[in-house]
Short mmCIF file of N, CA, C and O in Angstrom, two decimals:
data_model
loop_
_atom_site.label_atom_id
_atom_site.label_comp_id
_atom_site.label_asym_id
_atom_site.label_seq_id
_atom_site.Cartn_x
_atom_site.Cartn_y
_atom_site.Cartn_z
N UNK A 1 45.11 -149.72 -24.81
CA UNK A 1 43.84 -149.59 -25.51
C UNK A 1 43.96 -150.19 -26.90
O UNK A 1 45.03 -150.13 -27.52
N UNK A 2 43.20 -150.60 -27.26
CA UNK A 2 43.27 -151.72 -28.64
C UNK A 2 42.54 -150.55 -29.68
O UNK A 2 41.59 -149.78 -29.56
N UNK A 3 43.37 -150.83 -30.62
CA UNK A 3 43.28 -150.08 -31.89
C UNK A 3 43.82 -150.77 -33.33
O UNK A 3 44.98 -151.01 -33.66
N UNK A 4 42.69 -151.00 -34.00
CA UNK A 4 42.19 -151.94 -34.90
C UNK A 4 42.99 -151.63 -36.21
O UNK A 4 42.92 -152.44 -37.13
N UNK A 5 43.87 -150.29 -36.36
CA UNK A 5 44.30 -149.63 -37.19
C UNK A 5 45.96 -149.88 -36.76
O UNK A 5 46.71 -149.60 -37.69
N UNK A 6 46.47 -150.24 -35.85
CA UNK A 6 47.68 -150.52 -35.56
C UNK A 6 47.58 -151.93 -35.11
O UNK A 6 46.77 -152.42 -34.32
N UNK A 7 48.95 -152.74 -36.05
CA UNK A 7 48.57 -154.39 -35.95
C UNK A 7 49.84 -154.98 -34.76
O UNK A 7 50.98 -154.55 -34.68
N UNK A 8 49.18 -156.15 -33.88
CA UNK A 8 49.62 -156.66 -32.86
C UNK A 8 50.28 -157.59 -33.43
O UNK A 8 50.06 -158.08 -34.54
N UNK A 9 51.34 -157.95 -32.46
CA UNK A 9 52.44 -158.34 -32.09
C UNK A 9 51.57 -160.08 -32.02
O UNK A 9 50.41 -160.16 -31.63
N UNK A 10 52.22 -161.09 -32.37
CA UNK A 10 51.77 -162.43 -32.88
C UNK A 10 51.67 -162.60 -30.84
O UNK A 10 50.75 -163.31 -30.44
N UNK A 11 52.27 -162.19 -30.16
CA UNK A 11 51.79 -162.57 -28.60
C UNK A 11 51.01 -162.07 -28.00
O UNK A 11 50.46 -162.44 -26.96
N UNK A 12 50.83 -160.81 -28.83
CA UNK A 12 49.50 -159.94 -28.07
C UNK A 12 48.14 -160.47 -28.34
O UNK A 12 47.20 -160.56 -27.55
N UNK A 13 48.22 -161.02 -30.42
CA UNK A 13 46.69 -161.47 -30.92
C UNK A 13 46.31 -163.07 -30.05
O UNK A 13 45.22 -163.63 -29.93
N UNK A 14 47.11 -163.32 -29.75
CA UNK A 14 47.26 -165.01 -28.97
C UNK A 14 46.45 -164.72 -27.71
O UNK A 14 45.37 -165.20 -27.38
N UNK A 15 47.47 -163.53 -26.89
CA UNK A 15 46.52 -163.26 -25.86
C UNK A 15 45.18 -162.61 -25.84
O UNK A 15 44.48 -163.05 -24.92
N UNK A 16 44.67 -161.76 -26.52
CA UNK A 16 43.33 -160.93 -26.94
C UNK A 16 42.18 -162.31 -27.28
O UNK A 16 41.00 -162.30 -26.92
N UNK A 17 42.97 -163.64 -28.20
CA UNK A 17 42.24 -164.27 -28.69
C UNK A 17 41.62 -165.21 -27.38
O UNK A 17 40.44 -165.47 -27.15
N UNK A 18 42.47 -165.49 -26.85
CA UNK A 18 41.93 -166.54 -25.50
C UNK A 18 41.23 -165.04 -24.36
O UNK A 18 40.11 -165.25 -23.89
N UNK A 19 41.74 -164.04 -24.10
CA UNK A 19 40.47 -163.15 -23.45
C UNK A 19 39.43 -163.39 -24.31
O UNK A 19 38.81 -164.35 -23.85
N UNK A 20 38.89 -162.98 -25.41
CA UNK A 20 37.98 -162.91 -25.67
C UNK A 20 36.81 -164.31 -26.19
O UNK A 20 35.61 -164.20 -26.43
N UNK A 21 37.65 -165.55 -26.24
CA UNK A 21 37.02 -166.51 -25.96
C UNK A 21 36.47 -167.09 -24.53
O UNK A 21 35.65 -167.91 -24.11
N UNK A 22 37.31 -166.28 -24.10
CA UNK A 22 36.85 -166.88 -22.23
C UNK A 22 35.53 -165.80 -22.07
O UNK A 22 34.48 -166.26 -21.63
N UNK A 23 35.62 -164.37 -22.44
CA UNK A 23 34.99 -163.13 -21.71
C UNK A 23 34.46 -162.36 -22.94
O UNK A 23 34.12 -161.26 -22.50
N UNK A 24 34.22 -162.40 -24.30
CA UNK A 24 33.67 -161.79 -24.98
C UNK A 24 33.14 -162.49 -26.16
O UNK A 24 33.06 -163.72 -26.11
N UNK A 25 32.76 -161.81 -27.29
CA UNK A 25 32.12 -162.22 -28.20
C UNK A 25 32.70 -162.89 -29.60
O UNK A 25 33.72 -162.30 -29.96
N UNK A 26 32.29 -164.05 -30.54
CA UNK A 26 33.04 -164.22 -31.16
C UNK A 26 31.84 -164.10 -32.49
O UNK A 26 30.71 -164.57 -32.31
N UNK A 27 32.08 -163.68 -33.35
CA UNK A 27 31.09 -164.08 -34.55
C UNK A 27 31.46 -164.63 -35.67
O UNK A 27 32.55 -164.53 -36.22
N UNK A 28 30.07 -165.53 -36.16
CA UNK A 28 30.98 -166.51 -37.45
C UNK A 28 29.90 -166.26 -38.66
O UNK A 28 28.76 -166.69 -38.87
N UNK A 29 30.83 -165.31 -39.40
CA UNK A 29 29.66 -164.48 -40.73
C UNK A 29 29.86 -166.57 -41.56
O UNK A 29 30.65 -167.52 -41.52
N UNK A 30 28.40 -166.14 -42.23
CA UNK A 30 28.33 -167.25 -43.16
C UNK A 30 29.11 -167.85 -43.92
O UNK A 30 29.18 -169.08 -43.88
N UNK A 31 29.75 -167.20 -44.65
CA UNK A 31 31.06 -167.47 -45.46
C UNK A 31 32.22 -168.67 -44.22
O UNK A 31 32.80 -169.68 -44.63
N UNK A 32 32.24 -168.40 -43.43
CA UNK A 32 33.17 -169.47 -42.63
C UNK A 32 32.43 -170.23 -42.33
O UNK A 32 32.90 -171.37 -42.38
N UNK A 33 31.00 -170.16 -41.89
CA UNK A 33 30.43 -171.20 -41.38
C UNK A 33 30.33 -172.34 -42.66
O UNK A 33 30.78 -173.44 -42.33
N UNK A 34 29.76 -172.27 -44.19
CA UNK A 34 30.09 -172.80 -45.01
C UNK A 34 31.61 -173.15 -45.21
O UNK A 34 32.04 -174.24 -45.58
N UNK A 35 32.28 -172.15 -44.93
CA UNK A 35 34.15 -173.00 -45.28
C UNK A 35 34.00 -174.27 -44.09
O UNK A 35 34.21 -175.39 -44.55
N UNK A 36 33.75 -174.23 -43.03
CA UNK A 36 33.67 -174.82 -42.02
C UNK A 36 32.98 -176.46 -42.59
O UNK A 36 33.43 -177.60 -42.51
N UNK A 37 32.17 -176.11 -42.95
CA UNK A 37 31.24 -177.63 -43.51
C UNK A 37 31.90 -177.85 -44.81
O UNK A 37 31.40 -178.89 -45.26
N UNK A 38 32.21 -177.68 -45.11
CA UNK A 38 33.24 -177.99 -46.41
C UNK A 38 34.35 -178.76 -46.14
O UNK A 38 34.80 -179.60 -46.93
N UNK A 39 34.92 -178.44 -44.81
CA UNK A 39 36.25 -179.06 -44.73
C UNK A 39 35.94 -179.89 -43.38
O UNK A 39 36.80 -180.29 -42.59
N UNK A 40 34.30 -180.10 -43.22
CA UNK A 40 33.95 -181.34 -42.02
C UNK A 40 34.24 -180.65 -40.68
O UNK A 40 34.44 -181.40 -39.73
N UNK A 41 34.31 -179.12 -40.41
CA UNK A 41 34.85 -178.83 -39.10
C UNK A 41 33.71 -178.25 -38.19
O UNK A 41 32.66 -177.75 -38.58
N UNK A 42 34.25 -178.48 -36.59
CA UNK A 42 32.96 -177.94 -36.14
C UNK A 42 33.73 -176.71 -35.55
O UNK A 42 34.86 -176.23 -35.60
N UNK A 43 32.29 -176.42 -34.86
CA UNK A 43 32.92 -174.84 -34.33
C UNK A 43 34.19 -174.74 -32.90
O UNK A 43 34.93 -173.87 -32.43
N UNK A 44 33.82 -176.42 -32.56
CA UNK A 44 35.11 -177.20 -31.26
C UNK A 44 36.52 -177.03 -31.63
O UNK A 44 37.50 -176.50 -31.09
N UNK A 45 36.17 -178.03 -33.38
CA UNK A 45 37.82 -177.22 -33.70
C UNK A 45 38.30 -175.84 -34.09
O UNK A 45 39.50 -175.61 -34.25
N UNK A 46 37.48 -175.04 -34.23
CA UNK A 46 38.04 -173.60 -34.68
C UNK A 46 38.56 -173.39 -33.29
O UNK A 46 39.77 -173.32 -33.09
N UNK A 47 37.58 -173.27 -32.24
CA UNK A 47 38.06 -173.02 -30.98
C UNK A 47 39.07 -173.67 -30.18
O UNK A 47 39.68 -173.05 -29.31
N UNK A 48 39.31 -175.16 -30.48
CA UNK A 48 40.85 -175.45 -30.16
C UNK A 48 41.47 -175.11 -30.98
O UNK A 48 42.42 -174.84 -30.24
N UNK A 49 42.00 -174.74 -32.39
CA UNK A 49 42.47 -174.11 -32.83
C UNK A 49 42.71 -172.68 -32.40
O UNK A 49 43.90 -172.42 -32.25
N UNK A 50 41.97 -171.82 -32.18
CA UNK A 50 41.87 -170.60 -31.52
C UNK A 50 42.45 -170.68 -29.90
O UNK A 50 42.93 -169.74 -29.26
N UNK A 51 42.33 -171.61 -29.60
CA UNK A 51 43.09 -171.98 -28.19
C UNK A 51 44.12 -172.32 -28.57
O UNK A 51 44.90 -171.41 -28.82
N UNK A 52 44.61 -173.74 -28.82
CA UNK A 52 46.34 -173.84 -28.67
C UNK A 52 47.01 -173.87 -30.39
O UNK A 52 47.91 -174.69 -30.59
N UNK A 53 46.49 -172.90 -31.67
CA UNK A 53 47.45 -172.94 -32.23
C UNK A 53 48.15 -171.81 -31.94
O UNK A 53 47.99 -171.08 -30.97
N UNK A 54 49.37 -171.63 -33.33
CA UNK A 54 50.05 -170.15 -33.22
C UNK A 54 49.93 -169.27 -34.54
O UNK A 54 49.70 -169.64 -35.69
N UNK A 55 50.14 -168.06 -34.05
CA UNK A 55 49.63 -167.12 -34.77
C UNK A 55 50.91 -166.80 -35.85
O UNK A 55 52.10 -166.84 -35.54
N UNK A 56 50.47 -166.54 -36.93
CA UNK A 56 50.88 -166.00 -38.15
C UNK A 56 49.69 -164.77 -38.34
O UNK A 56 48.46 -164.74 -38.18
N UNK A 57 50.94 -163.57 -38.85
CA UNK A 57 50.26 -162.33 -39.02
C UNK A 57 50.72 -161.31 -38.34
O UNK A 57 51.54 -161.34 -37.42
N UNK A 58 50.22 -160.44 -38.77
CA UNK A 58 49.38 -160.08 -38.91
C UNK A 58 49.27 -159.55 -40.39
O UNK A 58 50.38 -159.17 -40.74
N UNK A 59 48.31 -159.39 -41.43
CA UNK A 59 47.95 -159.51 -42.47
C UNK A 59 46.90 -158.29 -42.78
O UNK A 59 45.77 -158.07 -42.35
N UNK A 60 47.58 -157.71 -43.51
CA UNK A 60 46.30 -156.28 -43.50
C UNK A 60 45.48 -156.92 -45.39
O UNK A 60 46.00 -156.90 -46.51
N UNK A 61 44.32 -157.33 -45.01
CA UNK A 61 43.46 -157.27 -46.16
C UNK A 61 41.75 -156.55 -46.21
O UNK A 61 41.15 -156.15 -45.21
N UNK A 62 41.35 -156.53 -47.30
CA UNK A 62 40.05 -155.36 -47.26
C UNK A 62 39.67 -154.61 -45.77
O UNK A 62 38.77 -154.59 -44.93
N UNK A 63 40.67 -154.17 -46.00
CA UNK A 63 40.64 -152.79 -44.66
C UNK A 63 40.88 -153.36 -43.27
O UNK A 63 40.83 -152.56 -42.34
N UNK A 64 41.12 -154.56 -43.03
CA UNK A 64 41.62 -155.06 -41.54
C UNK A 64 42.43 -155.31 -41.77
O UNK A 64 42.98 -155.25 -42.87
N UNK A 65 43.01 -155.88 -40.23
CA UNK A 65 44.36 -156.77 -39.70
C UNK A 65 43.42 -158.23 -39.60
O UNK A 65 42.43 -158.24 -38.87
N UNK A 66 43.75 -159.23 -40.25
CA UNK A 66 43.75 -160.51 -40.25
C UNK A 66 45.09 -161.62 -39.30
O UNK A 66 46.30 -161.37 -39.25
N UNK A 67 44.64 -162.36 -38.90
CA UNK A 67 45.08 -163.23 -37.94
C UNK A 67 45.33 -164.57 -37.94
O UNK A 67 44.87 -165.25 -37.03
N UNK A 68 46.08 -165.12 -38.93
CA UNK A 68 45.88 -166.81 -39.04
C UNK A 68 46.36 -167.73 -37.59
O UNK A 68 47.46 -167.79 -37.04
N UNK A 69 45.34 -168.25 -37.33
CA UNK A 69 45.92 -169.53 -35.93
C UNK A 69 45.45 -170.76 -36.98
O UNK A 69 44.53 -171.03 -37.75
N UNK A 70 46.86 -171.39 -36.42
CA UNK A 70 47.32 -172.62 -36.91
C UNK A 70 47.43 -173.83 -36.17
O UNK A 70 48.11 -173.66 -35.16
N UNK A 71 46.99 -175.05 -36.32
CA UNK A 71 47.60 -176.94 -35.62
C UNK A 71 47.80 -177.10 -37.13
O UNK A 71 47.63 -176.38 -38.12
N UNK A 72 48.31 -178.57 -36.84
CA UNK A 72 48.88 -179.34 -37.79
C UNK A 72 48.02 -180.15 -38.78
O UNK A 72 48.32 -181.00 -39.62
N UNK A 73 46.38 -179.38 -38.25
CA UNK A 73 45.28 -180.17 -38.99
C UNK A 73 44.89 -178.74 -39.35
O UNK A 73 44.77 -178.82 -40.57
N UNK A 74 44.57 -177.27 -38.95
CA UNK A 74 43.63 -176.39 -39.50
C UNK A 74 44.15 -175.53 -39.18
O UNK A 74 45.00 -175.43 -38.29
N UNK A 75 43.38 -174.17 -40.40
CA UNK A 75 43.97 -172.87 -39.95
C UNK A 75 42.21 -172.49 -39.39
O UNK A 75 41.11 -173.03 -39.47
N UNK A 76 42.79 -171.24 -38.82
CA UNK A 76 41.52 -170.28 -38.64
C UNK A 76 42.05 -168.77 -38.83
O UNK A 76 43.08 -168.39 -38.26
N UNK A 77 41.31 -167.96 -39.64
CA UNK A 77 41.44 -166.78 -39.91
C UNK A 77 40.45 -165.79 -39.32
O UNK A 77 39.33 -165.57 -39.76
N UNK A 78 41.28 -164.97 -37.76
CA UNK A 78 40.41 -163.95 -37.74
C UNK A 78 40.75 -163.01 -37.71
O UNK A 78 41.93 -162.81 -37.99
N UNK A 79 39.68 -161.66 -37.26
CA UNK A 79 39.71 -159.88 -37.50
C UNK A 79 39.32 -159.35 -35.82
O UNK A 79 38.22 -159.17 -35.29
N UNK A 80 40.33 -159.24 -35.43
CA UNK A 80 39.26 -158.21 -34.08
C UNK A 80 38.51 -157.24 -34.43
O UNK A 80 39.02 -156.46 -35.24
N UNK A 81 37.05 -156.93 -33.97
CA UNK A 81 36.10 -155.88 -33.91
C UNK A 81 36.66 -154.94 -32.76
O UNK A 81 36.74 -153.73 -32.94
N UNK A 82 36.97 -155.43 -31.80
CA UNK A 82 36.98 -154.60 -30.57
C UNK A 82 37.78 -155.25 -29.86
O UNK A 82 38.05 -156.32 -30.40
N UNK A 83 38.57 -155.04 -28.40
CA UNK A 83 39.14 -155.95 -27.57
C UNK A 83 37.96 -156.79 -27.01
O UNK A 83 38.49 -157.45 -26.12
N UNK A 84 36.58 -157.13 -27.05
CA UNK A 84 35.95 -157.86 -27.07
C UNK A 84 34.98 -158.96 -28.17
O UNK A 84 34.10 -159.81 -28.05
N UNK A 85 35.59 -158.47 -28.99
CA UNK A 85 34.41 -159.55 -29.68
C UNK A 85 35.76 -159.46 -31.37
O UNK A 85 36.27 -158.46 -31.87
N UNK A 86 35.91 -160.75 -31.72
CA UNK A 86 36.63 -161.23 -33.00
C UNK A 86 35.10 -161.90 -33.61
O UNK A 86 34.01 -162.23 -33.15
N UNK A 87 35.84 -161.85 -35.03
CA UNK A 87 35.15 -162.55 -36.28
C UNK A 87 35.72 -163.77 -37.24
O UNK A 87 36.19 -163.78 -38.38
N UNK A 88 35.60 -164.30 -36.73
CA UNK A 88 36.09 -166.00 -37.54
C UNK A 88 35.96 -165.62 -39.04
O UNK A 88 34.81 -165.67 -39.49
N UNK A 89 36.98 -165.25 -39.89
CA UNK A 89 37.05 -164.97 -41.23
C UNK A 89 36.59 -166.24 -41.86
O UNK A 89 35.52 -166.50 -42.42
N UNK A 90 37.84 -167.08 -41.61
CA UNK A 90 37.17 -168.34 -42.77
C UNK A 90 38.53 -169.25 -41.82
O UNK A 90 39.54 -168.92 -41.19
N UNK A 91 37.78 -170.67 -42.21
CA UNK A 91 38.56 -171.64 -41.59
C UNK A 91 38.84 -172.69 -42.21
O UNK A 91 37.78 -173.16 -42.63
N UNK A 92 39.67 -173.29 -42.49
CA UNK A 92 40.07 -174.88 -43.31
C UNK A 92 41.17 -175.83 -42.50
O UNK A 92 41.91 -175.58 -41.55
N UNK A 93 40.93 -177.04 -43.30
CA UNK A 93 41.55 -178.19 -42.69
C UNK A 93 42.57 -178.39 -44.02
O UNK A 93 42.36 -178.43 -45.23
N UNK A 94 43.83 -178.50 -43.14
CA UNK A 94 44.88 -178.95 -44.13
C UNK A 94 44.94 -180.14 -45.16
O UNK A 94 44.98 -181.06 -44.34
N UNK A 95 44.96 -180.51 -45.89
CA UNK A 95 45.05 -182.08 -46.25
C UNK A 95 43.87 -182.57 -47.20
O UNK A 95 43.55 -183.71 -47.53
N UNK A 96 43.45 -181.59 -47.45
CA UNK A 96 41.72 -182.23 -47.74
C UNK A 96 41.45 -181.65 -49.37
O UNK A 96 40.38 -181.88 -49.94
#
């Protein structure tokens, strides 16, 4: 049972992250969607990012566990809500 208050194991958030891109919900508060256009990205690369990078973290900030997935071009920072539905914190492109 997933519990938002005890932080996962960098193979568990990897796996939760691809369930819940295949089978649940993902949300992208404004603040990323602006980081996102800032650094030219669409929502394709967060999600290959969210697909084949690797995880760094887990990161406890303003009251969550945070999640960085990483390639060699972008990070993406997210928060699970639930074992169904994550929140795209904020996202950037390396180099820029």
């Amino acid at each position: 049972m997933f519990n938002p208050e005890i932080p996962l194991k960098e193979a568990e958030a990897k796996a939760l992250v691809r369930k819940i891109l295949d089978t649940g919900d993902v949300r992208w508060p404004e603040h990323a969607l602006e980081e996102m256009e800032k650094d030219a990205m669409t929502s394709k690369d967060v999600e290959n990012t969210l697909r084949g990078g690797w995880v760094r973290g887990p990161e406890w900030e303003n009251g969550e566990y945070r999640y960085h997935l990483e390639t060699q071009k972008f990070r993406v920072v997210v928060a699970f809500e639930s074992e169904t539905e994550l929140v795209v914190v904020t996202a950037m492109r390396f180099g820029r």
